[in-house]
């Protein structure tokens, strides 16, 4: 079979041929690594390979940002039933021993401002509404779950009120698709780059005695050993 024909039939059947997708490993812990999905919108210097983490904005409240290195380690929490019910959480353990506590990645349906809507990492057991993409998806990355037809994450260079007007962060937002006569489309705000946050395997640090967090329901997830080493042009979906 001609390679192009083969690719086409794979794509239309939405079947992931292990030979045609980047190889994944399994791990409980992972970092979330920026992959700019439209390279023409990338920043200069590039934000490809940057890592998702917290910017503190108040008690148990953090804005999701990306930084060049040392991003937060996350795990996906839930039972098998939670996978079916879309009730998983993406959690990061915060605080210092022994009082380590869970913070959950969550999105807020805010009034849409010019940069889209916010992604937060807030304290407590929340229904975050985000999880890693399902097995049927060829890639493993953070996706918004509940009732959202189609959306994309974006990184925008913007201020965060808590830090005043002088300091800009690479803030992670999400943009929901809009529907009109020509179909469904996602409009990336001016000055923002559309991204995926791709799972890179990382060690999940064991919890200290007496922690508020628990790893009892931390799932083994699909993750890549090194996202930066993936040559996406070899894969077409
Ligand atoms: C990563 O970005 C490239 C474009 O630079 C795109 O072709 C590829 O599908 C993206 N992969 C994921 C998992 O976002
Ligand atoms: C983790 O998942 C379990 C099982 O669904 C649930 O009982 C627990 O509250 C979750 N933890 C957090 C911090 O959301």
XYZ file of N, CA and C and ligand atoms in Angstrom:
739
model
N 0.848 -1.205 0.000
C 0.000 0.000 0.000
C 0.881 1.253 0.000
N 0.445 2.231 -0.733
C 1.166 3.512 -0.758
C 1.121 4.134 0.636
N 2.253 4.665 1.116
C 2.276 5.200 2.493
C 1.203 6.246 2.761
N 0.942 7.089 1.783
C -0.063 8.144 1.983
C -1.454 7.541 2.181
N -1.725 6.499 1.432
C -3.021 5.828 1.537
C -3.150 5.179 2.908
N -2.062 4.600 3.345
C -2.062 3.948 4.645
C -2.356 4.960 5.754
N -1.666 6.104 5.697
C -1.866 7.149 6.694
C -3.315 7.602 6.711
N -3.838 7.806 5.519
C -5.198 8.300 5.384
C -6.179 7.334 6.025
N -6.000 6.046 5.754
C -6.950 5.080 6.293
C -6.797 4.980 7.810
N -5.579 5.136 8.297
C -5.393 5.113 9.749
C -6.099 6.288 10.392
N -5.917 7.448 9.785
C -6.503 8.651 10.362
C -8.020 8.543 10.369
N -8.595 8.068 9.273
C -10.051 8.057 9.198
C -10.632 7.011 10.151
N -9.890 5.963 10.411
C -10.388 4.967 11.349
C -10.076 5.376 12.788
N -9.309 6.468 12.942
C -8.903 6.952 14.271
C -8.254 5.851 15.094
N -7.503 5.025 14.421
C -6.795 3.954 15.114
C -5.345 4.380 15.256
N -4.796 4.194 16.428
C -3.414 4.579 16.648
C -2.501 3.389 16.366
N -1.805 3.430 15.251
C -0.814 2.412 14.950
C 0.450 2.765 15.722
N 0.916 1.890 16.592
C 2.063 2.226 17.419
C 3.285 2.644 16.599
N 3.357 2.202 15.341
C 4.485 2.590 14.513
C 4.387 4.026 14.043
N 3.201 4.622 14.114
C 2.964 5.937 13.534
C 2.796 7.028 14.569
N 2.954 6.723 15.809
C 2.837 7.754 16.846
C 4.098 7.717 17.704
N 4.441 8.871 18.308
C 5.628 8.869 19.159
C 5.456 7.899 20.332
N 6.533 7.228 20.679
C 6.456 6.181 21.685
C 6.206 6.736 23.084
N 5.274 6.132 23.784
C 4.998 6.576 25.151
C 5.520 5.566 26.161
N 5.769 6.037 27.369
C 6.041 5.165 28.508
C 4.876 5.343 29.470
N 4.949 4.699 30.621
C 3.906 4.864 31.633
C 4.542 5.345 32.925
N 3.836 6.244 33.595
C 4.360 6.783 34.845
C 3.198 7.380 35.622
N 3.331 7.468 36.925
C 2.315 8.180 37.703
C 2.569 9.683 37.644
N 3.823 10.081 37.769
C 4.142 11.506 37.747
C 4.450 11.981 36.335
N 4.122 13.226 36.051
C 4.469 13.796 34.743
C 4.540 15.314 34.842
N 5.334 15.898 33.940
C 5.313 17.350 33.761
C 4.509 17.646 32.505
N 4.041 18.872 32.390
C 3.262 19.255 31.207
C 4.086 20.244 30.393
N 4.419 19.824 29.174
C 5.390 20.531 28.346
C 4.684 21.215 27.170
N 5.056 22.466 26.930
C 4.427 23.241 25.854
C 4.833 22.709 24.478
N 3.831 22.459 23.641
C 4.057 22.216 22.220
C 3.206 23.235 21.466
N 3.859 24.158 20.789
C 3.130 25.176 20.025
C 2.590 24.507 18.757
N 1.279 24.485 18.624
C 0.690 23.714 17.526
C 0.620 24.503 16.227
N 0.756 25.824 16.304
C 0.884 26.630 15.080
C 2.196 27.421 15.190
N 3.277 26.854 14.630
C 4.607 27.466 14.803
C 4.662 28.930 14.360
N 3.769 29.358 13.448
C 3.805 30.753 13.001
C 3.379 31.716 14.117
N 2.751 31.182 15.177
C 2.302 32.032 16.288
C 3.217 31.936 17.507
N 4.308 31.192 17.364
C 5.240 31.012 18.489
C 5.833 32.360 18.894
N 6.283 32.471 20.138
C 6.936 33.687 20.607
C 8.407 33.637 20.226
N 9.083 34.767 20.415
C 10.521 34.804 20.201
C 11.173 35.336 21.481
N 12.019 34.592 22.191
C 12.398 33.202 21.909
C 11.208 32.239 22.039
N 11.349 31.095 21.400
C 10.283 30.098 21.351
C 9.873 29.632 22.750
N 8.579 29.365 22.901
C 8.107 28.803 24.173
C 7.967 27.280 24.093
N 8.303 26.703 22.950
C 8.288 25.246 22.845
C 9.151 24.640 23.937
N 8.661 23.639 24.617
C 9.462 22.964 25.642
C 9.337 23.593 27.020
N 8.651 24.753 27.121
C 8.468 25.332 28.456
C 7.511 24.456 29.269
N 7.492 24.669 30.585
C 6.798 23.747 31.481
C 5.714 24.464 32.286
N 4.623 23.764 32.472
C 3.463 24.313 33.170
C 3.713 24.339 34.680
N 3.374 25.453 35.304
C 3.519 25.530 36.764
C 2.608 26.601 37.345
N 2.782 26.874 38.656
C 1.915 27.786 39.405
C 2.487 29.184 39.520
N 1.630 30.182 39.430
C 1.989 31.520 39.921
C 0.982 31.831 41.026
N 1.485 31.952 42.243
C 0.637 32.186 43.417
C -0.145 33.496 43.268
N -1.459 33.469 43.472
C -2.236 34.718 43.395
C -3.105 34.939 44.628
N -3.016 34.045 45.609
C -3.821 34.199 46.812
C -3.850 32.875 47.548
N -4.505 32.841 48.740
C -4.530 31.599 49.509
C -5.105 30.452 48.675
N -4.323 29.406 48.487
C -4.750 28.218 47.728
C -5.160 28.522 46.297
N -4.687 29.626 45.763
C -5.050 29.974 44.389
C -3.817 30.298 43.577
N -3.728 29.677 42.418
C -2.596 29.904 41.524
C -3.081 30.019 40.099
N -2.436 30.907 39.377
C -2.686 31.014 37.951
C -1.730 30.045 37.267
N -2.195 29.394 36.194
C -1.328 28.504 35.426
C -0.449 29.308 34.479
N 0.864 29.123 34.590
C 1.809 29.803 33.701
C 2.797 28.775 33.167
N 3.601 29.185 32.185
C 4.699 28.316 31.753
C 6.026 29.031 31.971
N 7.033 28.237 32.319
C 8.367 28.746 32.645
C 9.402 27.875 31.929
N 10.634 28.423 31.764
C 11.634 27.670 30.989
C 12.015 26.313 31.591
N 12.019 26.184 32.915
C 12.434 24.895 33.492
C 11.800 24.706 34.859
N 11.999 23.511 35.416
C 11.517 23.186 36.758
C 10.016 23.403 36.920
N 9.243 22.925 35.968
C 7.792 22.971 36.085
C 7.305 22.009 37.165
N 6.039 22.157 37.531
C 5.458 21.314 38.586
C 5.259 19.884 38.075
N 5.326 18.921 39.011
C 5.019 17.524 38.691
C 3.555 17.266 39.062
N 2.846 16.629 38.142
C 1.418 16.364 38.324
C 1.154 14.863 38.332
N -0.025 14.498 38.824
C -0.513 13.140 38.608
C -1.999 13.207 38.329
N -2.500 12.157 37.669
C -3.922 12.090 37.349
C -4.582 11.211 38.390
N -5.582 11.771 39.054
C -6.216 11.104 40.194
C -7.612 10.601 39.825
N -7.888 9.358 40.202
C -9.246 8.854 40.025
C -9.283 7.349 39.853
N -10.491 6.802 39.880
C -10.712 5.371 39.696
C -11.013 5.110 38.217
N -11.166 3.822 37.853
C -11.575 3.504 36.474
C -12.934 4.118 36.166
N -13.834 4.092 37.170
C -15.163 4.683 36.963
C -15.041 6.179 36.682
N -14.072 6.823 37.333
C -13.879 8.261 37.105
C -13.483 8.542 35.650
N -12.758 7.607 35.034
C -12.373 7.803 33.629
C -13.637 7.878 32.775
N -14.555 6.933 32.991
C -15.796 6.913 32.212
C -16.668 8.129 32.483
N -16.650 8.573 33.741
C -17.546 9.674 34.122
C -16.925 11.055 33.920
N -15.695 11.092 33.377
C -15.005 12.377 33.211
C -14.806 13.090 34.534
N -14.584 12.327 35.604
C -14.411 12.981 36.906
C -13.002 12.728 37.446
N -12.019 12.917 36.608
C -10.624 12.790 37.029
C -10.115 14.155 37.457
N -9.029 14.145 38.209
C -8.362 15.414 38.516
C -6.897 15.329 38.115
N -6.364 16.463 37.688
C -4.918 16.584 37.486
C -4.393 17.351 38.693
N -3.564 16.671 39.487
C -3.181 17.215 40.794
C -1.676 17.442 40.891
N -1.327 18.469 41.660
C 0.049 18.783 41.985
C 0.101 18.903 43.508
N 1.060 18.234 44.124
C 1.188 18.314 45.586
C 1.946 19.580 45.944
N 1.387 20.353 46.867
C 2.015 21.619 47.252
C 2.209 21.664 48.757
N 2.863 22.712 49.225
C 3.090 22.870 50.662
C 4.324 22.106 51.092
N 4.691 22.295 52.359
C 5.895 21.620 52.829
C 5.550 20.560 53.854
N 6.436 19.588 53.955
C 6.214 18.437 54.823
C 5.982 18.881 56.275
N 5.116 18.234 57.046
C 4.316 17.093 56.583
C 2.998 17.501 55.916
N 2.661 18.787 55.912
C 1.322 19.206 55.477
C 1.138 19.316 53.980
N 1.732 18.414 53.204
C 1.597 18.473 51.745
C 0.131 18.273 51.344
N -0.368 19.154 50.493
C -1.794 19.096 50.146
C -1.977 19.142 48.633
N -3.133 18.633 48.158
C -3.358 18.594 46.714
C -3.869 19.921 46.156
N -3.378 20.264 44.988
C -3.927 21.390 44.214
C -4.372 20.821 42.876
N -5.522 21.272 42.413
C -6.127 20.681 41.227
C -6.142 21.680 40.075
N -5.754 21.208 38.904
C -5.821 22.058 37.712
C -7.283 22.218 37.333
N -7.696 23.450 37.193
C -9.106 23.702 36.941
C -9.259 24.893 35.998
N -10.341 24.909 35.257
C -10.553 26.068 34.397
C -11.775 26.801 34.885
N -11.835 28.063 34.582
C -12.994 28.824 35.013
C -13.695 29.411 33.814
N -15.004 29.277 33.840
C -15.806 29.859 32.775
C -16.034 31.307 33.152
N -15.054 32.128 32.795
C -15.142 33.539 33.140
C -15.807 34.261 31.982
N -16.073 35.528 32.224
C -16.489 36.314 31.080
C -15.265 36.367 30.169
N -15.484 36.140 28.923
C -14.362 36.034 27.994
C -13.678 37.394 27.875
N -12.415 37.457 28.274
C -11.697 38.703 28.058
C -10.845 38.542 26.801
N -10.005 39.530 26.542
C -9.290 39.509 25.277
C -8.329 38.331 25.133
N -7.913 37.764 26.251
C -6.948 36.674 26.182
C -7.569 35.301 26.436
N -8.866 35.171 26.366
C -9.481 33.877 26.635
C -9.759 33.710 28.114
N -9.978 32.476 28.522
C -10.358 32.200 29.905
C -9.223 31.510 30.639
N -9.226 31.646 31.959
C -8.062 31.235 32.734
C -7.994 29.762 33.081
N -6.771 29.295 33.268
C -6.517 27.971 33.809
C -5.835 28.181 35.162
N -6.343 27.525 36.188
C -5.863 27.739 37.541
C -5.392 26.422 38.150
N -4.631 26.524 39.222
C -4.200 25.340 39.965
C -4.527 25.643 41.423
N -5.714 25.215 41.854
C -6.230 25.667 43.143
C -6.268 24.560 44.190
N -6.133 24.963 45.451
C -6.091 24.013 46.550
C -7.413 23.304 46.760
N -7.341 22.072 47.238
C -8.537 21.332 47.620
C -8.959 20.310 46.590
N -9.964 19.507 46.990
C -10.497 18.499 46.084
C -11.586 19.157 45.248
N -11.261 19.467 44.017
C -12.188 20.158 43.133
C -12.509 19.242 41.966
N -13.628 19.494 41.311
C -13.817 18.798 40.044
C -13.156 19.666 38.991
N -11.968 19.305 38.625
C -11.146 20.175 37.791
C -11.662 20.340 36.380
N -12.265 19.273 35.845
C -12.761 19.345 34.474
C -11.691 19.208 33.414
N -10.481 18.868 33.838
C -9.428 18.597 32.853
C -8.805 17.243 33.155
N -8.271 16.605 32.138
C -7.595 15.313 32.301
C -6.701 15.120 31.097
N -5.862 14.108 31.143
C -5.085 13.798 29.945
C -6.022 13.197 28.907
N -5.670 13.386 27.645
C -6.481 12.865 26.550
C -6.666 11.357 26.704
N -7.777 10.873 26.179
C -8.102 9.451 26.310
C -7.241 8.598 25.386
N -7.244 7.292 25.658
C -6.410 6.367 24.884
C -6.700 6.397 23.394
N -7.924 6.708 23.022
C -8.279 6.737 21.607
C -7.560 7.868 20.875
N -7.093 8.852 21.628
C -6.340 9.954 21.029
C -4.895 9.496 20.838
N -4.317 9.789 19.675
C -2.943 9.301 19.453
C -1.909 9.927 20.383
N -2.183 11.103 20.924
C -1.201 11.799 21.746
C -1.706 11.959 23.178
N -0.773 12.145 24.086
C -1.122 12.322 25.496
C -0.853 13.764 25.930
N -1.908 14.514 26.151
C -1.784 15.938 26.494
C -3.011 16.347 27.316
N -2.911 17.500 27.939
C -3.993 17.978 28.799
C -5.190 18.404 27.955
N -6.369 17.906 28.316
C -7.547 18.368 27.577
C -8.686 18.731 28.522
N -9.490 19.665 28.061
C -10.648 20.145 28.824
C -11.792 19.189 28.535
N -12.467 18.742 29.602
C -13.416 17.647 29.421
C -14.868 18.054 29.281
N -15.371 18.734 30.291
C -16.818 18.786 30.466
C -17.536 19.667 29.460
N -18.395 19.059 28.703
C -19.337 19.811 27.896
C -18.724 20.850 26.969
N -17.456 20.725 26.700
C -16.841 21.693 25.805
C -16.630 21.010 24.462
N -17.273 21.524 23.454
C -17.225 20.891 22.143
C -15.799 20.819 21.648
N -15.182 21.953 21.613
C -13.857 22.022 21.038
C -13.190 23.249 21.615
N -11.937 23.111 21.958
C -11.253 24.228 22.586
C -9.767 24.052 22.363
N -9.027 25.104 22.626
C -7.579 24.949 22.608
C -6.988 25.726 23.767
N -5.865 25.253 24.249
C -5.111 26.027 25.217
C -4.268 27.018 24.440
N -4.009 28.151 25.061
C -3.131 29.154 24.456
C -2.192 29.680 25.538
N -1.047 30.171 25.123
C -0.172 30.912 26.029
C -0.200 32.360 25.586
N -0.452 33.276 26.536
C -0.495 34.699 26.232
C 0.500 35.416 27.141
N 1.168 36.405 26.586
C 2.068 37.215 27.392
C 1.228 38.325 28.005
N 1.030 38.275 29.299
C 0.132 39.238 29.938
C 0.496 39.428 31.412
N -0.057 40.463 32.003
C 0.160 40.698 33.426
C -0.828 39.848 34.230
N -0.504 39.656 35.505
C -1.405 38.999 36.447
C -1.664 40.032 37.541
N -2.941 40.397 37.772
C -3.242 41.498 38.690
C -2.448 41.462 39.998
N -2.316 40.298 40.609
C -1.603 40.149 41.886
C -0.175 40.698 41.844
N 0.449 40.680 40.668
C 1.859 41.074 40.552
C 2.040 42.473 39.967
N 0.964 43.202 39.789
C 1.084 44.564 39.282
C 1.232 44.615 37.764
N 1.452 45.832 37.273
C 1.402 46.067 35.834
C 2.747 45.941 35.131
N 3.820 45.790 35.914
C 5.149 45.865 35.302
C 5.666 44.515 34.835
N 5.097 43.463 35.384
C 5.676 42.154 35.140
C 4.747 41.330 34.260
N 5.314 40.795 33.172
C 4.504 39.943 32.303
C 4.854 38.476 32.505
N 3.843 37.655 32.386
C 4.015 36.206 32.512
C 3.539 35.554 31.229
N 4.030 34.346 30.989
C 3.455 33.536 29.927
C 2.329 32.714 30.537
N 1.135 33.280 30.455
C -0.036 32.737 31.138
C -0.755 31.738 30.229
N -1.249 30.647 30.845
C -1.988 29.649 30.072
C -3.492 29.922 30.181
N -4.125 30.080 29.047
C -5.568 30.290 28.975
C -6.168 29.249 28.057
N -7.477 29.231 28.002
C -8.099 28.354 27.017
C -9.182 29.107 26.271
N -9.387 28.699 25.054
C -10.328 29.373 24.171
C -11.308 28.333 23.658
N -12.554 28.638 23.822
C -13.605 27.733 23.378
C -13.947 28.006 21.923
N -14.299 26.970 21.208
C -14.679 27.153 19.814
C -16.010 27.882 19.721
N -16.164 28.626 18.673
C -17.466 29.234 18.420
C -18.032 28.616 17.146
N -19.338 28.630 17.065
C -19.999 28.005 15.937
C -20.712 29.087 15.125
N -20.491 29.071 13.842
C -21.275 29.961 12.986
C -21.618 29.217 11.699
N -22.089 29.936 10.706
C -22.584 29.266 9.494
C -21.500 28.457 8.787
N -20.231 28.873 8.976
C -19.169 28.143 8.285
C -18.637 26.973 9.121
N -19.255 26.743 10.285
C -18.847 25.603 11.096
C -18.249 26.029 12.423
N -17.537 25.090 13.050
C -16.955 25.345 14.359
C -15.507 25.770 14.189
N -15.142 26.848 14.847
C -13.745 27.242 14.752
C -13.264 27.842 16.064
N -11.982 27.713 16.284
C -11.371 28.258 17.483
C -10.545 29.468 17.074
N -10.848 30.603 17.687
C -10.131 31.821 17.334
C -9.069 32.118 18.397
N -7.820 32.049 17.983
C -6.711 32.308 18.912
C -6.547 33.817 19.060
N -6.607 34.313 20.316
C -6.485 35.765 20.512
C -5.160 36.293 19.977
N -5.202 37.529 19.514
C -4.002 38.218 19.020
C -2.908 38.205 20.092
N -1.691 37.855 19.722
C -0.587 37.865 20.690
C -0.504 36.616 21.552
N -1.310 35.636 21.237
C -1.257 34.371 21.973
C -0.854 33.247 21.015
N -0.302 32.190 21.563
C 0.097 31.036 20.759
C -0.736 29.824 21.161
N -1.323 29.117 20.170
C -2.071 27.907 20.509
C -1.103 26.788 20.879
N -1.407 26.099 21.948
C -0.482 25.062 22.436
C -1.225 23.805 22.847
N -0.466 22.726 22.985
C -0.887 21.609 23.810
C 0.101 21.498 24.951
N -0.367 21.022 26.085
C 0.525 20.704 27.201
C 0.686 19.186 27.194
N 1.857 18.752 26.744
C 2.106 17.336 26.476
C 2.756 16.693 27.708
N 2.316 15.473 28.022
C 2.782 14.805 29.247
C 4.185 14.230 29.077
N 5.097 14.662 29.935
C 6.463 14.116 29.954
C 6.667 13.385 31.284
N 7.099 12.129 31.216
C 7.232 11.309 32.426
C 8.155 11.976 33.446
N 7.771 11.909 34.699
C 8.580 12.489 35.774
C 8.323 11.668 37.031
N 9.243 11.737 37.938
C 9.067 10.956 39.158
C 8.081 11.644 40.097
N 7.130 10.884 40.604
C 6.181 11.409 41.590
C 6.792 11.206 42.976
N 7.131 12.317 43.627
C 7.814 12.218 44.926
C 6.895 11.559 45.948
N 7.422 10.603 46.723
C 6.597 9.963 47.754
C 6.130 10.997 48.786
N 4.969 10.749 49.378
C 4.405 11.712 50.325
C 4.975 11.499 51.716
N 5.177 12.585 52.448
C 5.620 12.434 53.835
C 4.485 11.877 54.698
N 4.841 11.248 55.783
C 3.872 10.784 56.779
C 2.995 11.963 57.206
N 1.688 11.778 57.204
C 0.805 12.834 57.676
C 0.388 13.838 56.611
N 0.702 13.566 55.339
C 0.322 14.485 54.263
C -1.199 14.491 54.074
N -1.736 15.595 53.600
C -3.160 15.657 53.251
C -3.405 15.047 51.873
N -2.389 15.063 51.032
C -2.511 14.436 49.712
C -2.484 12.921 49.859
N -3.001 12.235 48.847
C -2.913 10.775 48.797
C -2.607 10.352 47.360
N -1.749 9.347 47.232
C -1.456 8.828 45.893
C -2.187 7.514 45.633
N -3.172 7.210 46.485
C -3.887 5.938 46.350
C -4.530 5.803 44.969
N -5.038 6.890 44.430
C -5.719 6.825 43.135
C -4.915 7.474 42.010
N -3.609 7.633 42.238
C -2.761 8.183 41.168
C -2.644 7.134 40.068
N -3.046 7.497 38.854
C -3.064 6.527 37.763
C -1.727 6.467 37.027
N -1.486 5.316 36.428
C -0.382 5.204 35.474
C -0.880 5.825 34.175
N -0.179 6.821 33.681
C -0.645 7.496 32.466
C 0.381 7.345 31.349
N -0.064 7.658 30.140
C 0.854 7.672 28.995
C 1.656 8.968 29.030
N 2.956 8.852 28.927
C 3.786 10.052 28.886
C 5.007 9.778 28.018
N 5.657 10.851 27.607
C 6.834 10.738 26.747
C 8.085 10.933 27.591
N 9.152 10.242 27.216
C 10.400 10.396 27.970
C 10.943 11.812 27.807
N 10.922 12.338 26.562
C 11.432 13.682 26.344
C 10.640 14.321 25.201
N 9.728 15.201 25.553
C 8.852 15.812 24.553
C 9.666 16.590 23.517
N 10.730 17.264 23.982
C 11.527 18.090 23.071
C 12.171 17.264 21.961
N 12.357 15.971 22.188
C 13.011 15.120 21.183
C 12.037 14.601 20.126
N 10.752 14.865 20.287
C 9.782 14.317 19.325
C 9.782 15.157 18.049
N 9.972 14.509 16.927
C 9.891 15.187 15.633
C 8.464 15.009 15.106
N 7.623 16.020 15.375
C 6.193 15.892 15.065
C 5.941 15.753 13.580
N 6.888 16.217 12.759
C 6.647 16.157 11.313
C 6.596 14.705 10.812
N 7.066 13.772 11.635
C 7.004 12.369 11.233
C 5.622 11.762 11.469
N 4.774 12.491 12.175
C 3.453 11.962 12.509
C 2.400 12.904 11.968
N 1.398 12.371 11.316
C 0.379 13.284 10.805
C -1.011 12.777 11.176
N -1.644 13.566 11.977
C -3.041 13.253 12.326
C -3.890 14.486 12.082
C 2.965 19.635 18.220
O 3.113 20.717 17.305
C 3.264 20.347 15.943
C 3.440 21.618 15.136
O 4.621 22.259 15.511
C 2.055 19.555 15.497
O 2.258 19.096 14.184
C 1.831 18.355 16.412
O 0.624 17.711 16.072
C 1.723 18.836 17.853
N 1.546 17.684 18.745
C 0.790 17.757 19.833
C 0.621 16.514 20.626
O 0.271 18.789 20.196
C -8.970 11.270 44.018
O -9.875 10.295 43.528
C -10.615 9.632 44.538
C -11.433 8.522 43.841
O -12.394 9.079 42.972
C -11.489 10.648 45.275
O -12.178 9.990 46.311
C -10.603 11.749 45.843
O -11.397 12.769 46.435
C -9.738 12.379 44.760
N -8.791 13.308 45.345
C -8.826 14.619 45.092
C -7.819 15.448 45.781
O -9.626 15.114 44.302
